[in-house]
Amino acid sequence: MSETNSRAVVLVHDRDPALGYRNIGTFIPELQQRGFQLQVHSFDYASASTPPPLGDAAMVVVMGSPDAAYDLNPWVGPETAYLERAIGLDVPILGVCFGGQLLAQILGGTVTKSDWPEYGMTDIESDCPELVGSGPWMQFHGDTFVAPDSATVIARNDAGQQAFTAGPHLGVQFHPEIDVDTFDSWAHAWARDGVEHDRQLVAAIREDLEAGERDARARCSALLDAWIGRQSR
């Protein structure tokens, strides 16, 4: 994958474009530092606009969402069709949380409510630490994916599968892009939409992120380096 002047399509999921952009988190500087031009699109709040072309895209990054991959929201179908086209064109997809769930579902896996929702920095075990490191990653989800048999599950914990690869694609259940501002953007959306979360839990997670933001950024950087590097082999 050539990095110079390459386009990285990023799909976000918030009706406020400003919050949607903030949700991309540390992926913004990390991808820009690697020479990628970001093209940000949403199938829900920008459904009237044309999504970026896929023919010469270097990658598609699919971010998290408060909605579920199995929800019957009108934008899920068009986004699914777009990602199916990307897969057909061998455009690498990185799916994050909801994005990982949607990728698993498109490839023939399943997405369901989790018996063990995960919130905060959570340990995982990895079979492929050079791509996805073991240890703590940021989690905030009530659904879970089961990757299709055609994929390779590379990370897991007691709550379920945490990462899988399928050809050039990578789906993760956690949020490598997290920083304090990203978490604050989620909190702003919760307040706007009347979504209740345990205040003590939210405060504790934010405190953990403040203390560990530098490490989280380094782990995100390493994951991107490894995933991008796989595309050029």
Short mmCIF file of C-alpha atoms in Angstrom, two decimals, residues 10-217:
data_model
loop_
_atom_site.label_atom_id
_atom_site.label_comp_id
_atom_site.label_asym_id
_atom_site.label_seq_id
_atom_site.Cartn_x
_atom_site.Cartn_y
_atom_site.Cartn_z
CA VAL A 10 -13.40 6.96 7.31
CA LEU A 11 -17.05 6.14 8.06
CA VAL A 12 -18.47 7.76 11.21
CA HIS A 13 -21.85 7.45 12.92
CA ASP A 14 -23.23 10.53 14.62
CA ARG A 15 -25.84 12.97 13.40
CA ASP A 16 -23.57 15.86 14.43
CA PRO A 17 -20.72 16.02 11.87
CA ALA A 18 -18.41 17.69 14.41
CA LEU A 19 -18.88 14.90 16.95
CA GLY A 20 -18.57 12.31 14.20
CA TYR A 21 -15.17 13.75 13.27
CA ARG A 22 -14.02 13.82 16.91
CA ASN A 23 -15.00 10.15 17.21
CA ILE A 24 -12.11 9.31 14.85
CA GLY A 25 -9.77 10.22 17.70
CA THR A 26 -6.08 9.47 17.37
CA PHE A 27 -6.61 7.86 13.96
CA ILE A 28 -6.69 11.42 12.57
CA PRO A 29 -3.10 12.44 13.39
CA GLU A 30 -1.78 8.89 13.09
CA LEU A 31 -3.08 8.44 9.53
CA GLN A 32 -2.16 11.97 8.47
CA GLN A 33 1.39 11.48 9.74
CA ARG A 34 1.62 8.42 7.50
CA GLY A 35 0.68 10.48 4.45
CA PHE A 36 -3.02 9.60 4.20
CA GLN A 37 -5.66 12.13 3.23
CA LEU A 38 -8.84 11.49 5.24
CA GLN A 39 -12.22 11.51 3.52
CA VAL A 40 -14.87 11.37 6.24
CA HIS A 41 -18.39 10.24 5.41
CA SER A 42 -21.52 9.18 7.27
CA PHE A 43 -24.37 7.20 5.79
CA ASP A 44 -26.74 8.38 8.51
CA TYR A 45 -26.33 12.14 8.91
CA ALA A 46 -24.99 12.65 5.34
CA SER A 47 -27.16 10.16 3.51
CA ALA A 48 -27.94 12.65 0.75
CA SER A 49 -24.30 13.05 -0.20
CA THR A 50 -22.31 10.69 -2.38
CA PRO A 51 -19.83 8.50 -0.49
CA PRO A 52 -16.17 8.71 -1.52
CA PRO A 53 -15.16 6.55 -4.50
CA LEU A 54 -13.54 3.25 -3.64
CA GLY A 55 -11.53 2.49 -6.78
CA ASP A 56 -8.28 4.11 -5.65
CA ALA A 57 -8.94 4.21 -1.89
CA ALA A 58 -6.09 2.91 0.24
CA MET A 59 -8.41 1.77 3.05
CA VAL A 60 -11.80 2.13 4.67
CA VAL A 61 -11.93 2.66 8.44
CA VAL A 62 -15.34 2.04 10.02
CA MET A 63 -15.79 3.67 13.42
CA GLY A 64 -18.06 2.89 16.36
CA SER A 65 -21.77 3.64 16.64
CA PRO A 66 -24.41 3.78 19.38
CA ASP A 67 -26.55 1.61 17.11
CA ALA A 68 -26.22 -2.10 16.46
CA ALA A 69 -25.16 -3.79 13.23
CA TYR A 70 -28.40 -5.81 13.31
CA ASP A 71 -30.62 -2.72 13.77
CA LEU A 72 -33.00 -1.90 10.91
CA ASN A 73 -31.84 1.69 10.61
CA PRO A 74 -32.22 2.94 7.03
CA TRP A 75 -28.52 3.78 6.70
CA VAL A 76 -27.21 0.32 7.66
CA GLY A 77 -28.17 -1.17 4.29
CA PRO A 78 -26.37 1.44 2.16
CA GLU A 79 -23.30 1.28 4.40
CA THR A 80 -23.30 -2.52 4.17
CA ALA A 81 -23.51 -2.35 0.37
CA TYR A 82 -20.62 0.15 0.31
CA LEU A 83 -18.43 -2.14 2.39
CA GLU A 84 -19.38 -5.12 0.23
CA ARG A 85 -18.12 -3.13 -2.77
CA ALA A 86 -14.89 -2.35 -0.89
CA ILE A 87 -14.40 -6.05 -0.17
CA GLY A 88 -15.01 -6.86 -3.83
CA LEU A 89 -12.36 -4.34 -4.83
CA ASP A 90 -9.87 -5.66 -2.23
CA VAL A 91 -9.85 -2.32 -0.40
CA PRO A 92 -8.62 -3.11 3.13
CA ILE A 93 -11.20 -2.45 5.86
CA LEU A 94 -10.41 -1.70 9.51
CA GLY A 95 -13.56 -2.10 11.59
CA VAL A 96 -13.67 -0.65 15.10
CA CYS A 97 -16.28 -1.83 17.65
CA PHE A 98 -19.51 -1.37 15.63
CA GLY A 99 -17.30 -1.34 12.53
CA GLY A 100 -15.79 -4.68 13.51
CA GLN A 101 -19.23 -6.08 14.19
CA LEU A 102 -20.58 -4.89 10.84
CA LEU A 103 -17.54 -6.32 9.04
CA ALA A 104 -18.03 -9.68 10.76
CA GLN A 105 -21.72 -9.67 9.81
CA ILE A 106 -21.00 -8.81 6.16
CA LEU A 107 -18.45 -11.61 5.91
CA GLY A 108 -20.92 -14.18 7.22
CA GLY A 109 -20.43 -13.98 10.98
CA THR A 110 -22.97 -12.95 13.61
CA VAL A 111 -23.59 -9.98 15.91
CA THR A 112 -25.70 -10.35 19.06
CA LYS A 113 -26.30 -8.77 22.42
CA SER A 114 -23.41 -9.64 24.71
CA ASP A 115 -23.92 -11.52 27.95
CA TRP A 116 -20.85 -9.66 29.22
CA PRO A 117 -20.88 -5.99 28.10
CA GLU A 118 -17.48 -4.34 28.47
CA TYR A 119 -16.76 -0.78 29.62
CA GLY A 120 -13.34 0.70 30.25
CA MET A 121 -9.78 -0.55 29.84
CA THR A 122 -10.02 -4.32 29.48
CA ASP A 123 -7.41 -7.04 29.06
CA ILE A 124 -7.41 -9.27 25.99
CA GLU A 125 -5.23 -12.17 24.90
CA SER A 126 -3.72 -12.14 21.42
CA ASP A 127 -2.38 -14.92 19.19
CA CYS A 128 -0.87 -12.25 16.92
CA PRO A 129 0.78 -9.68 19.21
CA GLU A 130 2.71 -8.17 16.33
CA LEU A 131 -0.65 -6.94 14.96
CA VAL A 132 -2.91 -6.67 18.01
CA GLY A 133 -1.11 -6.52 21.31
CA SER A 134 -2.35 -8.31 24.40
CA GLY A 135 -3.19 -6.29 27.45
CA PRO A 136 -5.65 -3.46 28.09
CA TRP A 137 -7.70 -1.85 25.34
CA MET A 138 -10.61 0.56 25.64
CA GLN A 139 -14.00 -1.15 25.47
CA PHE A 140 -17.50 0.35 25.40
CA HIS A 141 -20.03 -2.03 23.91
CA GLY A 142 -23.13 -4.07 24.66
CA ASP A 143 -23.00 -6.21 21.52
CA THR A 144 -20.46 -8.78 20.42
CA PHE A 145 -19.39 -10.43 17.17
CA VAL A 146 -18.58 -13.99 16.21
CA ALA A 147 -16.33 -13.92 13.16
CA PRO A 148 -17.14 -16.24 10.24
CA ASP A 149 -15.28 -19.52 9.82
CA SER A 150 -13.44 -18.00 6.87
CA ALA A 151 -11.79 -15.45 9.18
CA THR A 152 -8.96 -15.96 11.67
CA VAL A 153 -9.72 -14.96 15.23
CA ILE A 154 -6.53 -13.48 16.66
CA ALA A 155 -7.64 -12.06 20.03
CA ARG A 156 -10.22 -12.87 22.69
CA ASN A 157 -11.07 -12.70 26.36
CA ASP A 158 -13.73 -14.21 28.62
CA ALA A 159 -16.37 -11.87 27.15
CA GLY A 160 -15.83 -13.09 23.59
CA GLN A 161 -13.85 -12.57 20.41
CA GLN A 162 -11.84 -9.34 20.31
CA ALA A 163 -10.12 -9.25 16.91
CA PHE A 164 -10.10 -11.13 13.63
CA THR A 165 -8.48 -10.94 10.23
CA ALA A 166 -9.98 -11.88 6.88
CA GLY A 167 -7.62 -11.32 3.96
CA PRO A 168 -6.54 -7.66 4.19
CA HIS A 169 -9.33 -6.78 6.63
CA LEU A 170 -9.12 -6.38 10.40
CA GLY A 171 -12.06 -6.20 12.79
CA VAL A 172 -11.59 -5.28 16.45
CA GLN A 173 -14.10 -5.08 19.28
CA PHE A 174 -12.19 -2.38 21.16
CA HIS A 175 -11.33 1.27 20.48
CA PRO A 176 -7.64 1.78 19.57
CA GLU A 177 -8.44 5.40 18.60
CA ILE A 178 -9.43 6.44 22.12
CA ASP A 179 -8.17 9.56 23.82
CA VAL A 180 -9.79 11.91 26.34
CA ASP A 181 -11.33 14.14 23.67
CA THR A 182 -12.85 11.14 21.89
CA PHE A 183 -14.40 9.94 25.13
CA ASP A 184 -15.69 13.45 25.83
CA SER A 185 -17.31 13.48 22.38
CA TRP A 186 -19.19 10.30 23.32
CA ALA A 187 -20.30 11.92 26.58
CA HIS A 188 -21.57 14.97 24.71
CA ALA A 189 -23.67 12.70 22.49
CA TRP A 190 -25.04 10.82 25.51
CA ALA A 191 -26.10 14.10 27.13
CA ARG A 192 -27.68 15.29 23.87
CA ASP A 193 -29.58 12.04 23.36
CA GLY A 194 -30.58 11.44 26.99
CA VAL A 195 -28.52 8.24 27.26
CA GLU A 196 -27.83 7.30 30.88
CA HIS A 197 -24.55 5.70 31.95
CA ASP A 198 -23.30 5.18 35.48
CA ARG A 199 -21.68 8.48 36.40
CA GLN A 200 -19.07 6.92 38.65
CA LEU A 201 -18.11 4.48 35.91
CA VAL A 202 -17.84 7.26 33.31
CA ALA A 203 -15.72 9.37 35.66
CA ALA A 204 -13.45 6.42 36.46
CA ILE A 205 -12.96 5.58 32.77
CA ARG A 206 -12.12 9.20 31.97
CA GLU A 207 -9.59 9.27 34.81
CA ASP A 208 -7.98 6.09 33.47
CA LEU A 209 -7.80 7.63 30.00
CA GLU A 210 -6.17 10.80 31.30
CA ALA A 211 -3.51 8.71 33.04
CA GLY A 212 -2.96 6.32 30.14
CA GLU A 213 -3.51 8.49 27.06
CA ARG A 214 0.12 8.42 25.96
CA ASP A 215 0.25 4.62 26.19
CA ALA A 216 -3.07 4.29 24.35
CA ARG A 217 -1.77 6.48 21.52
#
